[in-house]
CSV table of C-alpha atoms in Angstrom, one decimal:
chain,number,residue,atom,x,y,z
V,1,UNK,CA,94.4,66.1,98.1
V,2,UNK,CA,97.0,68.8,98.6
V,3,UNK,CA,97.8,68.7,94.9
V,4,UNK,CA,93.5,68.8,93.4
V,5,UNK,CA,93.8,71.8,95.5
V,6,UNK,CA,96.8,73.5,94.0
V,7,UNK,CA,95.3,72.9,90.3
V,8,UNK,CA,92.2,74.3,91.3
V,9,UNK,CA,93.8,77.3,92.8
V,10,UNK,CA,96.0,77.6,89.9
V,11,UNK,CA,93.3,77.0,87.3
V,12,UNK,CA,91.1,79.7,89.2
V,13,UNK,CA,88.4,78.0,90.5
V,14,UNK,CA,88.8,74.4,88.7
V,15,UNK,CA,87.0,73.0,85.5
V,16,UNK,CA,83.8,72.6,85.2
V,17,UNK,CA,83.8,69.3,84.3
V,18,UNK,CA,82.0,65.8,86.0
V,19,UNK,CA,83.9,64.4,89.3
V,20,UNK,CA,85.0,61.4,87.3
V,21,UNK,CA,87.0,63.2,84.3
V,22,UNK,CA,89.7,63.2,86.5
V,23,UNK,CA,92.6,63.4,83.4
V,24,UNK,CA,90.3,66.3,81.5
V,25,UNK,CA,89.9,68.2,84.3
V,26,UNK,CA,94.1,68.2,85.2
V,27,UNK,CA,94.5,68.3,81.2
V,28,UNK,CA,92.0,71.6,81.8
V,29,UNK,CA,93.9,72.7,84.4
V,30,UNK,CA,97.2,72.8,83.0
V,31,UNK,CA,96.3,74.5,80.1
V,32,UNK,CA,94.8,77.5,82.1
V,33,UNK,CA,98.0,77.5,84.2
V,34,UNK,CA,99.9,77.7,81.0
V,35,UNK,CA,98.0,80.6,79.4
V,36,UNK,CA,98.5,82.9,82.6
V,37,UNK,CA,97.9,81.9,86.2
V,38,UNK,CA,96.3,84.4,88.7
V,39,UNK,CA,98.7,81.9,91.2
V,40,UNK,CA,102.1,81.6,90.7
V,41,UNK,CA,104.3,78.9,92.3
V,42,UNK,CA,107.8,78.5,93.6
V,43,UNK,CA,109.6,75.6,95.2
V,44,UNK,CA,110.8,75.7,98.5
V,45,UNK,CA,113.8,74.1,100.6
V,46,UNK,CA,111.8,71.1,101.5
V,47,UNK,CA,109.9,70.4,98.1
V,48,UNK,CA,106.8,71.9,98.6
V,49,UNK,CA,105.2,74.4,96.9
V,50,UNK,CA,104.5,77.8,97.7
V,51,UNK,CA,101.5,80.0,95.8
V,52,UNK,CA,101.9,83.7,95.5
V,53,UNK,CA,99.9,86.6,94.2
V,54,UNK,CA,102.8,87.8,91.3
V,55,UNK,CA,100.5,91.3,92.3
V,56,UNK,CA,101.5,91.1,95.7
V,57,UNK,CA,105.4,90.9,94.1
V,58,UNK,CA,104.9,93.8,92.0
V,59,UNK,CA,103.2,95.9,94.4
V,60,UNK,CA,105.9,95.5,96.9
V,61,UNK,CA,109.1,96.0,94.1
V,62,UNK,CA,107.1,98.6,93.4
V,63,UNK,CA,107.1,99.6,97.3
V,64,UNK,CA,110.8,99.0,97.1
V,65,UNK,CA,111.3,102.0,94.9
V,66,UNK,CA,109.7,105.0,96.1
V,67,UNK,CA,110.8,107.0,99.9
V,68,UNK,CA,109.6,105.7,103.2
V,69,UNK,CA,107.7,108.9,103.4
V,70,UNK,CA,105.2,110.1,101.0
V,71,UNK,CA,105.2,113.9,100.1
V,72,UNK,CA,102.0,115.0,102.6
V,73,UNK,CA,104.0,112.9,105.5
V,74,UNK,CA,107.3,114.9,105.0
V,75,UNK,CA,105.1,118.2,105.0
V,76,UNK,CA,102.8,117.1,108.2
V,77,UNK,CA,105.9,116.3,109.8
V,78,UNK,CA,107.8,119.3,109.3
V,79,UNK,CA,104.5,121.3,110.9
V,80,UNK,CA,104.6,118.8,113.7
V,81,UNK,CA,105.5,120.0,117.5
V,82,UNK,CA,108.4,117.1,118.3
V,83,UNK,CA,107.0,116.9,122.4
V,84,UNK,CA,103.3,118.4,122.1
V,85,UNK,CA,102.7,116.0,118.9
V,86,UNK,CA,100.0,118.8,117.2
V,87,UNK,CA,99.5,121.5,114.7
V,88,UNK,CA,99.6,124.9,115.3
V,89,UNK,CA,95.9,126.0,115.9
V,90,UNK,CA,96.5,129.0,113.8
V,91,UNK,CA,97.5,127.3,111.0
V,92,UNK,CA,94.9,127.8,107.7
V,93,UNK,CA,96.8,126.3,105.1
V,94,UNK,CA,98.2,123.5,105.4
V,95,UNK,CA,94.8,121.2,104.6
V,96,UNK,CA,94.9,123.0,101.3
V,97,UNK,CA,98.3,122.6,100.8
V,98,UNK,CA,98.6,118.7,101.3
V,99,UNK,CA,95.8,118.3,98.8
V,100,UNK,CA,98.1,120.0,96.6
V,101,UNK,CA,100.4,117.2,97.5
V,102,UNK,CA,98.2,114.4,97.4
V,103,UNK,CA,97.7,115.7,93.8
V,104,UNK,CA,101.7,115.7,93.2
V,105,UNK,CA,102.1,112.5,94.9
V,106,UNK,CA,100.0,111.2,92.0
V,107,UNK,CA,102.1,112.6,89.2
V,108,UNK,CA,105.4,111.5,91.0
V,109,UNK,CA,104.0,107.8,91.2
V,110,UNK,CA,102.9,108.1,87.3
V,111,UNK,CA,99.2,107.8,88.2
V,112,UNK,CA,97.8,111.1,86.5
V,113,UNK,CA,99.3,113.8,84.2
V,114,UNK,CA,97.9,116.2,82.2
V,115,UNK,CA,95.5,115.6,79.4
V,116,UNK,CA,97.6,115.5,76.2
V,117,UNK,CA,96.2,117.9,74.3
V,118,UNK,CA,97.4,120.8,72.3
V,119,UNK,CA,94.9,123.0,72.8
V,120,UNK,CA,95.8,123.0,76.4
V,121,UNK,CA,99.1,125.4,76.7
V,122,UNK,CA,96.3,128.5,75.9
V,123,UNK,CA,94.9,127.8,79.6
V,124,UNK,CA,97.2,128.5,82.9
V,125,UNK,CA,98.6,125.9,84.3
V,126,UNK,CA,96.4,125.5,87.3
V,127,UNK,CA,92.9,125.5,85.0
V,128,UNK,CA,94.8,122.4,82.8
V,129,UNK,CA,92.5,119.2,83.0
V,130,UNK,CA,94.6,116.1,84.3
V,131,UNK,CA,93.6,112.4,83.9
V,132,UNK,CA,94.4,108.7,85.0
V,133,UNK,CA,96.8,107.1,82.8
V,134,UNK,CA,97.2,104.0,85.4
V,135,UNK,CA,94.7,103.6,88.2
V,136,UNK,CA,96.8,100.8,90.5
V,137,UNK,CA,96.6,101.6,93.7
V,138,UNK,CA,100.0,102.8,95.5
V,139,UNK,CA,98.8,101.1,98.7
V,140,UNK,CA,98.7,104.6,100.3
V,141,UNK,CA,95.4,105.2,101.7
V,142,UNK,CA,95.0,108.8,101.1
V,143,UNK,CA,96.1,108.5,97.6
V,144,UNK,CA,94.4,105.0,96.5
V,145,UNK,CA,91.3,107.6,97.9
V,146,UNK,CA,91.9,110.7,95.1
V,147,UNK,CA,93.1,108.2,92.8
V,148,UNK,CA,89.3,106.2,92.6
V,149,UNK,CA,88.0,109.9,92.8
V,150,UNK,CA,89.8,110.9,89.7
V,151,UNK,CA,89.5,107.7,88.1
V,152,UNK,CA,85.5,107.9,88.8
V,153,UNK,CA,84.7,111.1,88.0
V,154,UNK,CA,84.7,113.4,84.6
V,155,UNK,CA,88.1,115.0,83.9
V,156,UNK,CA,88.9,118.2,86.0
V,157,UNK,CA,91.6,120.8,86.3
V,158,UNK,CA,94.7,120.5,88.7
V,159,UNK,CA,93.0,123.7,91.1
V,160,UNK,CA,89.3,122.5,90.9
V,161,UNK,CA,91.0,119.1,92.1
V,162,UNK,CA,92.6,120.7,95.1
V,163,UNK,CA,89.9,122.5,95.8
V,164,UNK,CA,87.0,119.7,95.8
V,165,UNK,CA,89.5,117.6,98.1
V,166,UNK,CA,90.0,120.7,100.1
V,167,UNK,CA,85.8,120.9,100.5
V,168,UNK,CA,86.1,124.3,99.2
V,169,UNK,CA,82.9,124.2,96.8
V,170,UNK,CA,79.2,126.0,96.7
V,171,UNK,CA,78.3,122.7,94.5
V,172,UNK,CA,76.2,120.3,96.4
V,173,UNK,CA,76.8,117.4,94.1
V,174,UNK,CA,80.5,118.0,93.9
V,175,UNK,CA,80.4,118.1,98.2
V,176,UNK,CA,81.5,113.9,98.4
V,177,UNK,CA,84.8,114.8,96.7
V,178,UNK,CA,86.0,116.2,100.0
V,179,UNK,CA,88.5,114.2,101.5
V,180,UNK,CA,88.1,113.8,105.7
V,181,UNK,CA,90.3,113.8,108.7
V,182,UNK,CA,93.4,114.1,106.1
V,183,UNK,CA,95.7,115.3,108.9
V,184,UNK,CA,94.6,112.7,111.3
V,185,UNK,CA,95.0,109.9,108.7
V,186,UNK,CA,98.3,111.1,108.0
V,187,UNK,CA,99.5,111.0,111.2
V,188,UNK,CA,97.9,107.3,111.9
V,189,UNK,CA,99.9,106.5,108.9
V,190,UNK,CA,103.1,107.8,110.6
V,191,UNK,CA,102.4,106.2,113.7
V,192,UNK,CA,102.2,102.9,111.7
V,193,UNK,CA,105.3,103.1,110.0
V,194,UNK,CA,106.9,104.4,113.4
V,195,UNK,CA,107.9,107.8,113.0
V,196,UNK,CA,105.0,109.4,115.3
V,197,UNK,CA,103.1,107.6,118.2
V,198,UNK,CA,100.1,108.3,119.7
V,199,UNK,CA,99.6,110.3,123.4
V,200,UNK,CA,96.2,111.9,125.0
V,201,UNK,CA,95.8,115.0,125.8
V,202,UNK,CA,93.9,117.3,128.1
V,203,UNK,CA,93.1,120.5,126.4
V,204,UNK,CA,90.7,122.0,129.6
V,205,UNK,CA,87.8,121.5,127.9
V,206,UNK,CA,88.5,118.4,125.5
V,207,UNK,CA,91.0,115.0,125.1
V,208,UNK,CA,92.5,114.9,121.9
V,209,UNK,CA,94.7,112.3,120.5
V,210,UNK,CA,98.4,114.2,119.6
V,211,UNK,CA,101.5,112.6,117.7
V,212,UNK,CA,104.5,113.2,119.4
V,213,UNK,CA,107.6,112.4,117.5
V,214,UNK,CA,108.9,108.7,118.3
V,215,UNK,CA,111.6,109.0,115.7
V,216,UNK,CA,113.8,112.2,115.2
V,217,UNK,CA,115.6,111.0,112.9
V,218,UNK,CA,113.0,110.8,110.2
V,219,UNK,CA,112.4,114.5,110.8
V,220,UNK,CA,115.8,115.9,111.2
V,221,UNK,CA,116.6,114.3,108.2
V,222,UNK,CA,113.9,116.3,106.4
V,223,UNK,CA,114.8,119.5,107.9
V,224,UNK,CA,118.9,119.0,106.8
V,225,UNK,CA,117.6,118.3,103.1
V,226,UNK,CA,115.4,121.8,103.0
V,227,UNK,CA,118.6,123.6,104.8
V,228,UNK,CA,120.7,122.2,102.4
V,229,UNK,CA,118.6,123.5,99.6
V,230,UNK,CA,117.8,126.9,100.5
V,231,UNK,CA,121.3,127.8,102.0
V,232,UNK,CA,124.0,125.6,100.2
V,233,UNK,CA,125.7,126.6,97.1
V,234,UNK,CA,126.2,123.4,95.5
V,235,UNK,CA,123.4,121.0,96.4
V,236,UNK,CA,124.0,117.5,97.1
V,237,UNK,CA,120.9,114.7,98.3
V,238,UNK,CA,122.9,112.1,99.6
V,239,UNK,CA,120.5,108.8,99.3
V,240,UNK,CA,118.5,107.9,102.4
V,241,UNK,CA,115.3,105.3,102.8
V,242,UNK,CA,113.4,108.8,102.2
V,243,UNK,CA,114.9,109.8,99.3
V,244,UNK,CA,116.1,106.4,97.6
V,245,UNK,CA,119.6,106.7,95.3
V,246,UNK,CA,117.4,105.6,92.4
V,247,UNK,CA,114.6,107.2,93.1
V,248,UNK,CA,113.1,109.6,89.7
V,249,UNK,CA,113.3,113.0,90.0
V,250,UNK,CA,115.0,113.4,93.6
V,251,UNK,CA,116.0,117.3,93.0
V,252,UNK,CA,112.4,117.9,91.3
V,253,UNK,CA,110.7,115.7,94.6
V,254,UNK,CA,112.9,117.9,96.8
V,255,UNK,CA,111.6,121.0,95.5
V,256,UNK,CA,108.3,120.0,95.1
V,257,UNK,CA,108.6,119.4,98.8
V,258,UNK,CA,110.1,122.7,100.2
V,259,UNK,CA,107.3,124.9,98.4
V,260,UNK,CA,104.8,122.7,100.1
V,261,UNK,CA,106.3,123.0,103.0
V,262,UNK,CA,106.5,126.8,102.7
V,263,UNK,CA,102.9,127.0,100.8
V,264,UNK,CA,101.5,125.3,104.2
V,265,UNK,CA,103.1,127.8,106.5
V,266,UNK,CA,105.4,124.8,108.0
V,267,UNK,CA,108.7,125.6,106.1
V,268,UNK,CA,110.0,127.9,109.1
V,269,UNK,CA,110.2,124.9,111.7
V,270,UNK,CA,112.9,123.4,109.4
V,271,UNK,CA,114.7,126.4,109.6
V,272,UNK,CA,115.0,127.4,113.0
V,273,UNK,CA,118.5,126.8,113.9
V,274,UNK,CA,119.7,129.3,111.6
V,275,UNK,CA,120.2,132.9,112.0
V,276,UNK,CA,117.8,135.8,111.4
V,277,UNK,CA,119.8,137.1,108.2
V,278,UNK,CA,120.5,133.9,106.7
V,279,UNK,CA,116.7,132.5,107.5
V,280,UNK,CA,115.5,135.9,105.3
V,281,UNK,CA,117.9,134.7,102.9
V,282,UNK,CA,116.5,130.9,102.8
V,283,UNK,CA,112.8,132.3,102.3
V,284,UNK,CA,113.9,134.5,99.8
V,285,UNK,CA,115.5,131.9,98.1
V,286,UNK,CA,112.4,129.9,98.8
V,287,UNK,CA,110.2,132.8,96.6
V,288,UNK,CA,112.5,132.0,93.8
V,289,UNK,CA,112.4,128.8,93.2
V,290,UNK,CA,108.8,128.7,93.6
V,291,UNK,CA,108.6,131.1,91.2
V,292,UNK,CA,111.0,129.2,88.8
V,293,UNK,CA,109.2,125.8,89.2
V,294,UNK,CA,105.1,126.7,88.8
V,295,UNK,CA,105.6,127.3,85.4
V,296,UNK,CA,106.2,124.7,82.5
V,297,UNK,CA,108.7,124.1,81.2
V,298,UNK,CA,110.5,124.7,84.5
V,299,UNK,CA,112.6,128.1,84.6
V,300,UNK,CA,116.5,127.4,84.2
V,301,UNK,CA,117.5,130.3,86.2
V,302,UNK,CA,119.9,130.1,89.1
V,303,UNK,CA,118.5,132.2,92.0
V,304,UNK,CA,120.0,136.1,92.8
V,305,UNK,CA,121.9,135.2,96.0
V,306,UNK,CA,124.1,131.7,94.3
V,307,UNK,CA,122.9,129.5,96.5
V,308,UNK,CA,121.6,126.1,94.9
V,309,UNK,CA,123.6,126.9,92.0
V,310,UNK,CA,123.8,123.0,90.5
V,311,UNK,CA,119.9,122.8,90.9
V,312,UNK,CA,119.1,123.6,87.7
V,313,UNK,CA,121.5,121.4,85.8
V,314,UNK,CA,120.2,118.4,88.3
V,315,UNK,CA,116.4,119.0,87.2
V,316,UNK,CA,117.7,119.4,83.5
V,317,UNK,CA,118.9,116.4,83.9
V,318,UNK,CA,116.2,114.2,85.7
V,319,UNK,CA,113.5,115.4,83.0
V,320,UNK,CA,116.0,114.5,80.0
V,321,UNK,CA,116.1,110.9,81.2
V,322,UNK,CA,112.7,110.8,82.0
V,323,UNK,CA,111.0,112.5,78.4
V,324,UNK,CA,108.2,110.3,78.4
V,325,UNK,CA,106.6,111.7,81.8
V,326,UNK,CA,107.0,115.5,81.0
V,327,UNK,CA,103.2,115.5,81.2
V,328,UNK,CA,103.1,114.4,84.6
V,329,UNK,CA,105.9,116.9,85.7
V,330,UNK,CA,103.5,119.3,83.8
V,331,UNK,CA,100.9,118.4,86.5
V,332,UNK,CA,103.6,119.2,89.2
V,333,UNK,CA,104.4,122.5,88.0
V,334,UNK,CA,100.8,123.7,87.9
V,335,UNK,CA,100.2,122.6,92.0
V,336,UNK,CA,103.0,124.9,92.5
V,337,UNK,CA,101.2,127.5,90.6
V,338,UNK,CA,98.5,127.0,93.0
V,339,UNK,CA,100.3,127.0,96.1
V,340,UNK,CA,101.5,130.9,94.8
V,341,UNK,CA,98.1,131.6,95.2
V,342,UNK,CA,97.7,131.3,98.8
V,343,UNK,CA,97.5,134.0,101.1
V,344,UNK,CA,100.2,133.1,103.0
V,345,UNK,CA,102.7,134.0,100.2
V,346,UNK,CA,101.5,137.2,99.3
């Protein structure tokens, strides 16, 4: 029985052949197993066998590969209170700003890039139309969410992205673009993978669920990489389960990650231990390399005060062994150009 069961499994569904053509139905079967099985078999200790999804195997090597922490988590963390497990109430932008991420995310994980076109360098970076080039889902919520947007929908530019999942929109039809509870969902997701867990609260006149941190070291290990960045000379990224040794484009993720961080008004709580003259000096640095990385090709210029002097050479780098996903880089550069736009930078 066990084995009529494993051919139909592996013949997806069985033969539709008569009960009593037993041999033309395993003949059947066979053959379909042969020319590509949707189930996959292995042996195990004992003999048996064991059926597997060879999606589910890609999907997690996949997994394997990119950081514990995608790059909305490492922003909503940074904004996080570590006891009081909520937002600053005055904060406006940082729901725009992790769109912008979500959007990055994408291009990091080789889901979307620009539209290759010619014609395209006479528009600004942030008015460049992006598209799907590979709609499997990342098994991140929030970005399996854009990415069946995007996939559904008729091809739009990088800022008209952000701003449809930001709900910022006078059209009607375009209003179901909007993605909801973003920051909640986030912090669910943290919870889940044990960085954050969940406390109530009594605000006088409401209970709300806050995310205190359950894990520091997740955090503090965020915080050390942006300190590194904007105050070391030479910058090193040692490897880490949230920035993987062979992860792509560590220095560009890392930069990515710091003007988020600073576009959603969060970048500051990373950089509290330091000094007043030497926090100035971090966000000026911060104002440089934003304005060296929202344009495309990235600039190559090492900032005014020295510091993060071996960046440029480690981005130069990363894009030279990754040629064939300049496009999706492309995508990442022009979400920085967005984030320039915000009020909170000018």
């Amino acid at each position: 029985m066990s084995s009529g069961l494993t051919r139909r499994r592996g013949a997806g569904g069985g033969a539709g052949t008569e009960e009593g053509n037993g041999p033309s139905r395993s003949a059947s079967a066979t053959n379909v197993r042969d020319s590509g099985p949707e189930t996959s078999y292995e042996a195990s200790e004992n003999g048996h066998k064991i059926a597997f999804d060879p999606r589910d195997i890609s999907e997690s090597a996949e997994r394997s590969k990119q950081p514990k922490l995608t790059l909305m988590e490492e922003v909503i963390l940074l904004g996080l209170k570590d006891k009081q497990g909520y937002l600053s109430f005055w904060n406006d932008n940082i729901s725009y700003a992790l769109r912008g991420c979500i959007v990055i995310e994408l291009a990091f994980r080789g889901r979307i890039s620009m539209q290759k076109d010619p014609s395209r360098r006479r528009f600004p970076l942030a008015d460049r139309v992006i598209e799907v080039i590979d709609d499997t889902l990342t098994g991140e919520v929030l970005l399996d969410e854009a990415l069946k947007l995007m996939k559904a929908s008729e091809k739009m530019s990088v800022s008209s992205w952000i701003d449809l999942m930001s709900g910022e929109t006078w059209n009607l039809m375009k209003i179901g673009y909007q993605l909801k509870q973003v920051r909640e969902r986030l912090c669910k997701g943290l919870v889940d993978k044990g960085i954050l867990r969940t406390e109530k609260r009594n605000f006088l006149l409401f209970d709300m669920a806050t995310h205190p941190v359950a894990d520091g070291g997740a955090k503090e290990e965020i915080r050390r990489r942006v300190r590194n960045v904007l105050t070391q000379r030479t910058v090193v990224l040692p490897g880490s389960q949230f920035l993987p040794e062979n992860l792509e484009f560590r220095y560009v993720r890392t930069i990515a990650m710091v003007c988020a961080a600073y576009a959603a008004n969060v970048l500051e709580n990373a950089l509290s231990t330091l000094g007043h003259e030497a926090r100035e000096r971090a966000f000026t640095q911060t104002d440089e390399i934003l304005a060296e990385y929202s344009q495309w090709p990235f600039g190559k210029k090492v900032g005014s005060q020295g510091i993060g002097a071996n960046i440029p050479q480690a981005i130069n780098e990363e894009i030279s062994k990754g040629k064939d996903k300049e496009l999706q880089l492309e995508v990442v550069a022009a979400c920085l150009s967005v984030f320039t736009r915000l009020d909170s930078l000018l």
